[in-house]
Amino acid sequence: MQPTDAVPGTAAWYAAFAEQAAGSSPTYAAWSRAISRDAEVLARVDGLPRDRRQPNLVLAAARASGAPDGPWEVLRPWLLDAWPRVAAVARSRTTQTNEAGRCAVLLPALTRVAGAGRPVALVEVGASAGLCLYPDRYAYAYTADDGTTARLGDPGAPVVLPCRVTGGAPPPRVALPDVVARVGIDLHPLDVGDPADLAWLEALVWPEHDERRARLAAAAGVVAADPPTLVAGDLLDRLDDVLDLLPAGATPVVLHSAVLAYLPVDRRAAVAAAMAGARERRGVRWLSNEGAAVLPHVAARLPAGTDVGHRFVVALDGVPVGLAGQHGESYEPLPG
Ligand SMILES: C[S@@+](CC[C@H](N)C(=O)[O-])C[C@H]1O[C@@H](n2cnc3c(N)ncnc32)[C@H](O)[C@@H]1O
């Protein structure tokens, strides 16, 4: 599974990924840069099907297979030796990073939807293991540029999500939404109760991101204690069946984050059309958290001159409401 916009040659792909990872994971930046210049390793990677050569997938497959986190000089001989095992993992798994932290950037819009005191029924499309289906079970610690803070949720919750708020005030201290249904759709739903699936989710967290690894373990505990309904299949093919499962009397919310980049462009447009239809027929609210290029008609509604950078655009019913750090680490509320 790779973002469908990415079609460079393998060396260029790894070089670009090194740039992207540089500020976040020196280990991945160094490995990826070295691979981009290493003909022998590139030949191995090119032996994989095109959609399995994605740097994030191959590096996670290496770590899931026991790669030593360390300098490239140590990794290289290990990788060449262990390649058949690494390739088998890359062929059998897909990029399914599940980040509970994204709930911190979805919450402001979600509390708006739930504001009337009506419960919400959540459907997450591209749910992975469903960690983003529990926004009511986590606690939140927002901190604004000027030092203002807002803590939402039970301070004793097993997961506290820190989020830096830029260019605006932290969200108001309101009650968390009353979630009465949690249903996910994924091509390959992961089960946090399955040690192999959980190990794969851990391998997808980049080497230096210890805080995220700890959060994954804690959020997995929340999910395992009260598992969601996870339906296998394509998000568009299964959406209507899943909406039929929702209880009456709750506002249905379909949400997705970091998912549509994996769909061909025409399918992304079909998602937007499906959401408009679901809103009309069933009163579904649509909450998206995706790259600006992924939903161009949503990005076109950003205020003029908005500098999105590498952030995602959070939108409610197709209208941008905020800009979000990719793992939910920051949030900039938009006017309106
Ligand atoms: C990067 S993960 C994001 C997971 C989760 N939304 C989050 O934010 O933590 C993308 C997920 O989308 C799923 N996915 C990609 N294309 C899909 C499709 N056409 N239908 C259903 N799920 C899909 C993948 O299997 C993967 O689990």
CSV table of C-alpha atoms and ligand atoms in Angstrom, one decimal:
chain,number,residue,atom,x,y,z
A,1,MET,CA,0.0,0.0,0.0
A,2,GLN,CA,1.6,3.3,-1.1
A,3,PRO,CA,0.3,6.8,-1.6
A,4,THR,CA,-0.9,6.7,-5.2
A,5,ASP,CA,0.6,10.0,-6.1
A,6,ALA,CA,4.1,8.7,-5.5
A,7,VAL,CA,5.6,7.3,-8.7
A,8,PRO,CA,9.3,8.3,-8.7
A,9,GLY,CA,12.1,5.8,-9.4
A,10,THR,CA,13.2,3.9,-6.3
A,11,ALA,CA,16.4,5.8,-5.7
A,12,ALA,CA,14.6,9.2,-5.9
A,13,TRP,CA,11.8,7.9,-3.8
A,14,TYR,CA,14.2,6.9,-1.0
A,15,ALA,CA,16.1,10.2,-1.3
A,16,ALA,CA,12.9,12.2,-1.0
A,17,PHE,CA,11.8,10.1,2.0
A,18,ALA,CA,15.2,10.8,3.6
A,19,GLU,CA,14.5,14.5,3.3
A,20,GLN,CA,11.0,14.1,4.7
A,21,ALA,CA,12.3,12.0,7.7
A,22,ALA,CA,15.3,14.3,8.4
A,23,GLY,CA,13.6,16.5,11.1
A,24,SER,CA,11.8,13.6,12.7
A,25,SER,CA,13.9,10.4,12.6
A,26,PRO,CA,17.7,10.7,12.0
A,27,THR,CA,17.9,6.9,11.8
A,28,TYR,CA,15.3,6.7,9.0
A,29,ALA,CA,16.8,9.7,7.2
A,30,ALA,CA,20.3,8.1,7.3
A,31,TRP,CA,19.1,4.6,6.2
A,32,SER,CA,16.9,6.0,3.4
A,33,ARG,CA,19.6,8.3,2.1
A,34,ALA,CA,22.1,5.4,2.1
A,35,ILE,CA,19.7,3.1,0.3
A,36,SER,CA,19.1,5.8,-2.4
A,37,ARG,CA,22.8,5.5,-3.2
A,38,ASP,CA,23.3,1.8,-2.8
A,39,ALA,CA,22.9,-0.1,-6.1
A,40,GLU,CA,22.9,-3.5,-4.4
A,41,VAL,CA,20.2,-2.7,-1.9
A,42,LEU,CA,18.2,-0.8,-4.5
A,43,ALA,CA,18.2,-4.0,-6.7
A,44,ARG,CA,16.7,-5.9,-3.8
A,45,VAL,CA,14.0,-3.3,-3.2
A,46,ASP,CA,13.3,-3.3,-7.0
A,47,GLY,CA,12.7,-7.0,-6.8
A,48,LEU,CA,9.5,-6.2,-4.8
A,49,PRO,CA,6.2,-5.5,-6.5
A,50,ARG,CA,6.0,-1.7,-7.2
A,51,ASP,CA,3.4,-1.1,-4.4
A,52,ARG,CA,5.7,-2.8,-1.9
A,53,ARG,CA,8.8,-0.7,-2.4
A,54,GLN,CA,7.6,2.2,-0.3
A,55,PRO,CA,10.4,3.4,2.1
A,56,ASN,CA,8.1,3.5,5.1
A,57,LEU,CA,6.9,-0.1,4.4
A,58,VAL,CA,10.4,-1.6,3.7
A,59,LEU,CA,12.0,0.0,6.7
A,60,ALA,CA,9.2,-1.1,9.0
A,61,ALA,CA,9.5,-4.6,7.5
A,62,ALA,CA,13.2,-4.6,8.3
A,63,ARG,CA,12.6,-3.5,11.9
A,64,ALA,CA,9.8,-6.0,12.3
A,65,SER,CA,12.3,-8.6,11.1
A,66,GLY,CA,14.8,-7.6,13.8
A,67,ALA,CA,16.9,-5.0,12.1
A,68,PRO,CA,19.3,-3.3,14.6
A,69,ASP,CA,18.4,0.4,15.1
A,70,GLY,CA,21.8,2.0,14.5
A,71,PRO,CA,24.2,3.2,11.9
A,72,TRP,CA,23.8,2.2,8.3
A,73,GLU,CA,27.1,0.5,8.3
A,74,VAL,CA,25.7,-2.0,10.9
A,75,LEU,CA,22.3,-2.2,9.2
A,76,ARG,CA,23.6,-2.8,5.6
A,77,PRO,CA,25.2,-6.3,6.1
A,78,TRP,CA,22.2,-7.3,8.3
A,79,LEU,CA,19.7,-6.2,5.6
A,80,LEU,CA,21.4,-8.0,2.8
A,81,ASP,CA,21.6,-11.2,4.8
A,82,ALA,CA,18.1,-11.0,6.1
A,83,TRP,CA,16.5,-9.7,2.9
A,84,PRO,CA,14.3,-12.8,2.2
A,85,ARG,CA,12.6,-12.4,5.6
A,86,VAL,CA,12.3,-8.6,5.1
A,87,ALA,CA,10.9,-9.0,1.6
A,88,ALA,CA,8.3,-11.6,2.9
A,89,VAL,CA,7.1,-9.1,5.5
A,90,ALA,CA,7.0,-6.2,2.9
A,91,ARG,CA,4.9,-8.5,0.6
A,92,SER,CA,2.5,-9.6,3.3
A,93,ARG,CA,1.9,-6.3,5.2
A,94,THR,CA,0.9,-2.8,4.3
A,95,THR,CA,1.5,0.7,5.7
A,96,GLN,CA,-1.2,0.9,8.4
A,97,THR,CA,0.3,3.4,10.9
A,98,ASN,CA,-2.5,3.9,13.5
A,99,GLU,CA,-2.0,7.1,15.5
A,100,ALA,CA,-4.4,7.8,18.4
A,101,GLY,CA,-2.8,11.3,18.7
A,102,ARG,CA,-4.9,12.3,15.6
A,103,CYS,CA,-7.9,12.3,17.9
A,104,ALA,CA,-6.6,15.6,19.3
A,105,VAL,CA,-7.1,17.3,16.0
A,106,LEU,CA,-10.4,15.6,15.2
A,107,LEU,CA,-11.9,16.5,18.6
A,108,PRO,CA,-12.6,20.2,18.1
A,109,ALA,CA,-14.9,19.4,15.1
A,110,LEU,CA,-16.3,16.4,16.8
A,111,THR,CA,-17.3,18.3,19.9
A,112,ARG,CA,-19.0,20.8,17.5
A,113,VAL,CA,-21.1,18.0,16.0
A,114,ALA,CA,-21.9,16.5,19.3
A,115,GLY,CA,-22.5,20.0,20.8
A,116,ALA,CA,-26.3,19.6,20.9
A,117,GLY,CA,-25.9,16.9,23.5
A,118,ARG,CA,-26.9,14.2,21.0
A,119,PRO,CA,-24.7,11.1,21.0
A,120,VAL,CA,-22.5,10.3,18.0
A,121,ALA,CA,-22.1,7.0,16.1
A,122,LEU,CA,-18.6,6.9,14.6
A,123,VAL,CA,-17.6,5.2,11.4
A,124,GLU,CA,-13.9,5.4,10.6
A,125,VAL,CA,-12.9,4.5,7.1
A,126,GLY,CA,-9.3,3.3,6.8
A,127,ALA,CA,-9.4,2.5,10.5
A,128,SER,CA,-6.4,0.2,10.7
A,129,ALA,CA,-6.8,-1.2,14.3
A,130,GLY,CA,-9.4,1.5,15.2
A,131,LEU,CA,-7.4,3.6,17.6
A,132,CYS,CA,-9.0,6.8,16.4
A,133,LEU,CA,-12.5,5.4,17.2
A,134,TYR,CA,-12.0,6.2,21.0
A,135,PRO,CA,-11.9,10.0,21.2
A,136,ASP,CA,-14.0,9.9,24.3
A,137,ARG,CA,-11.7,7.5,26.2
A,138,TYR,CA,-8.5,9.6,25.9
A,139,ALA,CA,-7.6,12.8,27.7
A,140,TYR,CA,-6.2,15.9,25.9
A,141,ALA,CA,-3.7,18.5,26.9
A,142,TYR,CA,-3.7,21.5,24.5
A,143,THR,CA,-1.1,24.2,24.9
A,144,ALA,CA,-1.4,27.5,22.9
A,145,ASP,CA,1.5,29.7,21.7
A,146,ASP,CA,0.9,32.1,24.6
A,147,GLY,CA,1.0,29.3,27.2
A,148,THR,CA,-2.8,29.0,27.7
A,149,THR,CA,-3.7,25.4,28.3
A,150,ALA,CA,-6.9,23.4,28.1
A,151,ARG,CA,-7.2,19.9,29.5
A,152,LEU,CA,-10.2,17.9,28.3
A,153,GLY,CA,-11.4,14.5,29.4
A,154,ASP,CA,-10.6,12.4,32.4
A,155,PRO,CA,-7.2,13.4,33.7
A,156,GLY,CA,-6.8,9.8,34.9
A,157,ALA,CA,-7.3,8.4,31.4
A,158,PRO,CA,-4.6,5.9,30.3
A,159,VAL,CA,-3.8,8.0,27.3
A,160,VAL,CA,-3.2,11.7,27.4
A,161,LEU,CA,-2.7,13.4,24.0
A,162,PRO,CA,-0.6,16.5,24.0
A,163,CYS,CA,-1.3,19.0,21.2
A,164,ARG,CA,0.3,22.3,20.5
A,165,VAL,CA,-2.2,24.9,19.3
A,166,THR,CA,-0.8,27.5,17.0
A,167,GLY,CA,-2.4,30.7,15.7
A,168,GLY,CA,-5.4,30.5,18.0
A,169,ALA,CA,-6.9,29.5,21.3
A,170,PRO,CA,-7.1,26.0,22.6
A,171,PRO,CA,-10.5,24.4,22.2
A,172,PRO,CA,-13.1,25.3,24.8
A,173,ARG,CA,-13.3,23.0,27.8
A,174,VAL,CA,-16.4,21.1,26.9
A,175,ALA,CA,-17.5,17.6,27.7
A,176,LEU,CA,-16.2,14.9,25.4
A,177,PRO,CA,-18.6,13.5,22.8
A,178,ASP,CA,-20.9,10.7,23.9
A,179,VAL,CA,-19.9,7.9,21.5
A,180,VAL,CA,-22.5,5.1,21.2
A,181,ALA,CA,-21.1,3.2,18.2
A,182,ARG,CA,-17.6,2.6,16.9
A,183,VAL,CA,-17.3,0.9,13.5
A,184,GLY,CA,-14.3,0.8,11.2
A,185,ILE,CA,-13.7,-0.2,7.7
A,186,ASP,CA,-10.3,-1.2,6.4
A,187,LEU,CA,-8.9,-3.3,3.6
A,188,HIS,CA,-6.9,-5.2,6.2
A,189,PRO,CA,-8.3,-4.5,9.7
A,190,LEU,CA,-5.7,-5.1,12.4
A,191,ASP,CA,-6.5,-6.6,15.8
A,192,VAL,CA,-4.6,-5.1,18.8
A,193,GLY,CA,-5.4,-8.3,20.6
A,194,ASP,CA,-3.2,-10.2,18.1
A,195,PRO,CA,0.5,-10.0,19.1
A,196,ALA,CA,1.6,-10.1,15.5
A,197,ASP,CA,-0.7,-7.2,14.5
A,198,LEU,CA,0.4,-5.2,17.5
A,199,ALA,CA,4.1,-5.9,16.7
A,200,TRP,CA,3.5,-4.6,13.1
A,201,LEU,CA,1.9,-1.4,14.4
A,202,GLU,CA,4.9,-0.9,16.7
A,203,ALA,CA,7.3,-1.5,13.8
A,204,LEU,CA,5.5,1.2,11.9
A,205,VAL,CA,6.4,3.8,14.5
A,206,TRP,CA,9.7,5.4,13.5
A,207,PRO,CA,12.8,4.6,15.6
A,208,GLU,CA,13.2,7.7,17.7
A,209,HIS,CA,9.4,8.1,18.4
A,210,ASP,CA,9.4,6.5,21.9
A,211,GLU,CA,6.5,8.6,23.1
A,212,ARG,CA,4.4,7.5,20.2
A,213,ARG,CA,5.3,3.8,20.9
A,214,ALA,CA,4.2,4.2,24.5
A,215,ARG,CA,1.0,5.9,23.4
A,216,LEU,CA,0.3,3.0,21.0
A,217,ALA,CA,0.7,0.5,23.8
A,218,ALA,CA,-1.7,2.5,26.1
A,219,ALA,CA,-4.2,3.1,23.3
A,220,ALA,CA,-4.1,-0.5,22.3
A,221,GLY,CA,-5.1,-1.4,25.9
A,222,VAL,CA,-8.1,0.9,25.6
A,223,VAL,CA,-9.2,-0.7,22.3
A,224,ALA,CA,-8.6,-4.2,23.5
A,225,ALA,CA,-10.8,-3.7,26.6
A,226,ASP,CA,-13.8,-2.7,24.4
A,227,PRO,CA,-13.1,-3.7,20.8
A,228,PRO,CA,-14.8,-1.8,17.9
A,229,THR,CA,-16.6,-3.5,15.0
A,230,LEU,CA,-14.0,-3.7,12.2
A,231,VAL,CA,-15.3,-4.6,8.8
A,232,ALA,CA,-12.9,-5.8,6.1
A,233,GLY,CA,-13.2,-4.3,2.6
A,234,ASP,CA,-12.9,-1.2,0.5
A,235,LEU,CA,-14.2,1.9,2.2
A,236,LEU,CA,-16.6,2.9,-0.6
A,237,ASP,CA,-17.9,-0.6,-1.2
A,238,ARG,CA,-18.7,-1.2,2.5
A,239,LEU,CA,-19.9,2.2,3.6
A,240,ASP,CA,-23.6,1.8,3.1
A,241,ASP,CA,-23.7,-1.6,4.8
A,242,VAL,CA,-21.9,-0.1,7.8
A,243,LEU,CA,-24.1,2.9,8.0
A,244,ASP,CA,-27.0,0.5,8.2
A,245,LEU,CA,-25.5,-1.0,11.4
A,246,LEU,CA,-25.6,2.3,13.3
A,247,PRO,CA,-28.2,2.9,16.0
A,248,ALA,CA,-31.0,5.3,15.5
A,249,GLY,CA,-31.0,8.5,17.7
A,250,ALA,CA,-27.3,9.2,17.2
A,251,THR,CA,-25.6,11.6,14.8
A,252,PRO,CA,-23.6,9.4,12.3
A,253,VAL,CA,-20.1,10.7,11.7
A,254,VAL,CA,-17.9,9.2,9.0
A,255,LEU,CA,-14.2,10.1,9.7
A,256,HIS,CA,-10.9,9.4,8.0
A,257,SER,CA,-7.4,10.5,8.5
A,258,ALA,CA,-4.3,9.8,6.4
A,259,VAL,CA,-6.3,7.4,4.2
A,260,LEU,CA,-7.3,8.9,0.9
A,261,ALA,CA,-3.7,9.4,-0.3
A,262,TYR,CA,-3.8,5.6,-0.8
A,263,LEU,CA,-6.8,5.8,-3.2
A,264,PRO,CA,-6.6,6.5,-6.9
A,265,VAL,CA,-7.7,10.1,-7.7
A,266,ASP,CA,-11.1,9.1,-9.1
A,267,ARG,CA,-11.9,7.1,-5.9
A,268,ARG,CA,-11.0,10.1,-3.7
A,269,ALA,CA,-13.6,12.2,-5.7
A,270,ALA,CA,-16.0,9.3,-5.3
A,271,VAL,CA,-15.6,9.5,-1.5
A,272,ALA,CA,-16.5,13.2,-1.5
A,273,ALA,CA,-19.5,12.5,-3.6
A,274,ALA,CA,-20.5,9.5,-1.3
A,275,MET,CA,-20.3,11.8,1.7
A,276,ALA,CA,-22.5,14.4,0.1
A,277,GLY,CA,-25.1,11.7,-0.7
A,278,ALA,CA,-24.9,10.2,2.8
A,279,ARG,CA,-25.4,13.6,4.3
A,280,GLU,CA,-28.5,14.2,2.2
A,281,ARG,CA,-30.0,10.8,2.8
A,282,ARG,CA,-28.9,9.9,6.3
A,283,GLY,CA,-27.7,13.1,8.0
A,284,VAL,CA,-24.1,11.8,8.0
A,285,ARG,CA,-21.5,14.3,9.1
A,286,TRP,CA,-18.1,14.0,7.3
A,287,LEU,CA,-14.9,14.6,9.2
A,288,SER,CA,-11.7,14.4,7.2
A,289,ASN,CA,-8.0,14.9,8.1
A,290,GLU,CA,-6.0,14.5,4.9
A,291,GLY,CA,-3.2,16.2,2.9
A,292,ALA,CA,-4.2,19.3,1.0
A,293,ALA,CA,-3.4,17.8,-2.4
A,294,VAL,CA,-5.6,14.8,-1.6
A,295,LEU,CA,-8.9,16.6,-1.5
A,296,PRO,CA,-8.3,19.6,-3.7
A,297,HIS,CA,-11.8,20.9,-3.6
A,298,VAL,CA,-11.6,21.0,0.2
A,299,ALA,CA,-8.2,22.8,0.1
A,300,ALA,CA,-9.7,25.3,-2.4
A,301,ARG,CA,-11.9,26.5,0.5
A,302,LEU,CA,-8.9,27.4,2.7
A,303,PRO,CA,-8.5,31.1,3.5
A,304,ALA,CA,-6.4,32.8,0.8
A,305,GLY,CA,-2.7,32.7,1.6
A,306,THR,CA,-2.9,29.8,4.1
A,307,ASP,CA,0.5,28.1,4.5
A,308,VAL,CA,-0.4,24.5,5.0
A,309,GLY,CA,3.2,23.2,4.8
A,310,HIS,CA,3.3,19.4,5.5
A,311,ARG,CA,0.2,19.6,7.7
A,312,PHE,CA,-3.1,17.9,7.1
A,313,VAL,CA,-6.4,19.8,6.5
A,314,VAL,CA,-9.1,19.0,9.0
A,315,ALA,CA,-12.5,19.6,7.4
A,316,LEU,CA,-16.1,19.1,8.5
A,317,ASP,CA,-18.5,18.4,5.7
A,318,GLY,CA,-15.9,19.5,3.2
A,319,VAL,CA,-15.2,22.9,4.9
A,320,PRO,CA,-11.7,23.3,6.4
A,321,VAL,CA,-11.8,23.9,10.1
A,322,GLY,CA,-8.1,23.4,11.1
A,323,LEU,CA,-4.6,22.5,10.1
A,324,ALA,CA,-3.1,19.5,11.8
A,325,GLY,CA,0.3,18.1,12.5
A,326,GLN,CA,0.5,14.7,10.7
A,327,HIS,CA,0.4,12.7,14.0
A,328,GLY,CA,-1.9,15.1,15.8
A,329,GLU,CA,1.0,16.9,17.6
A,330,SER,CA,-0.2,20.4,16.5
A,331,TYR,CA,-3.5,22.1,15.6
A,332,GLU,CA,-4.2,25.5,14.0
A,333,PRO,CA,-7.9,26.4,14.2
A,334,LEU,CA,-9.1,28.2,11.0
A,335,PRO,CA,-11.5,31.1,11.2
A,336,GLY,CA,-15.2,30.5,10.7
B,1,LIG,C1,-2.0,5.3,7.3
B,1,LIG,S1,-3.3,4.3,7.9
B,1,LIG,C2,-4.2,5.4,8.8
B,1,LIG,C3,-5.0,4.7,9.9
B,1,LIG,C4,-5.9,5.6,10.8
B,1,LIG,N1,-6.9,6.3,10.0
B,1,LIG,C5,-5.1,6.7,11.6
B,1,LIG,O1,-5.2,7.9,11.3
B,1,LIG,O2,-4.4,6.3,12.5
B,1,LIG,C6,-4.3,4.1,6.4
B,1,LIG,C7,-5.3,3.0,6.5
B,1,LIG,O3,-6.2,3.1,5.4
B,1,LIG,C8,-6.5,1.8,4.9
B,1,LIG,N2,-7.0,1.9,3.6
B,1,LIG,C9,-6.3,2.3,2.5
B,1,LIG,N3,-7.1,2.2,1.4
B,1,LIG,C10,-8.3,1.7,1.8
B,1,LIG,C11,-9.5,1.4,1.1
B,1,LIG,N4,-9.7,1.6,-0.2
B,1,LIG,N5,-10.5,1.0,1.8
B,1,LIG,C12,-10.4,0.8,3.2
B,1,LIG,N6,-9.2,1.0,3.9
B,1,LIG,C13,-8.2,1.5,3.2
B,1,LIG,C14,-5.1,1.0,5.1
B,1,LIG,O4,-5.3,-0.4,5.1
B,1,LIG,C15,-4.6,1.6,6.4
B,1,LIG,O5,-5.0,0.8,7.5
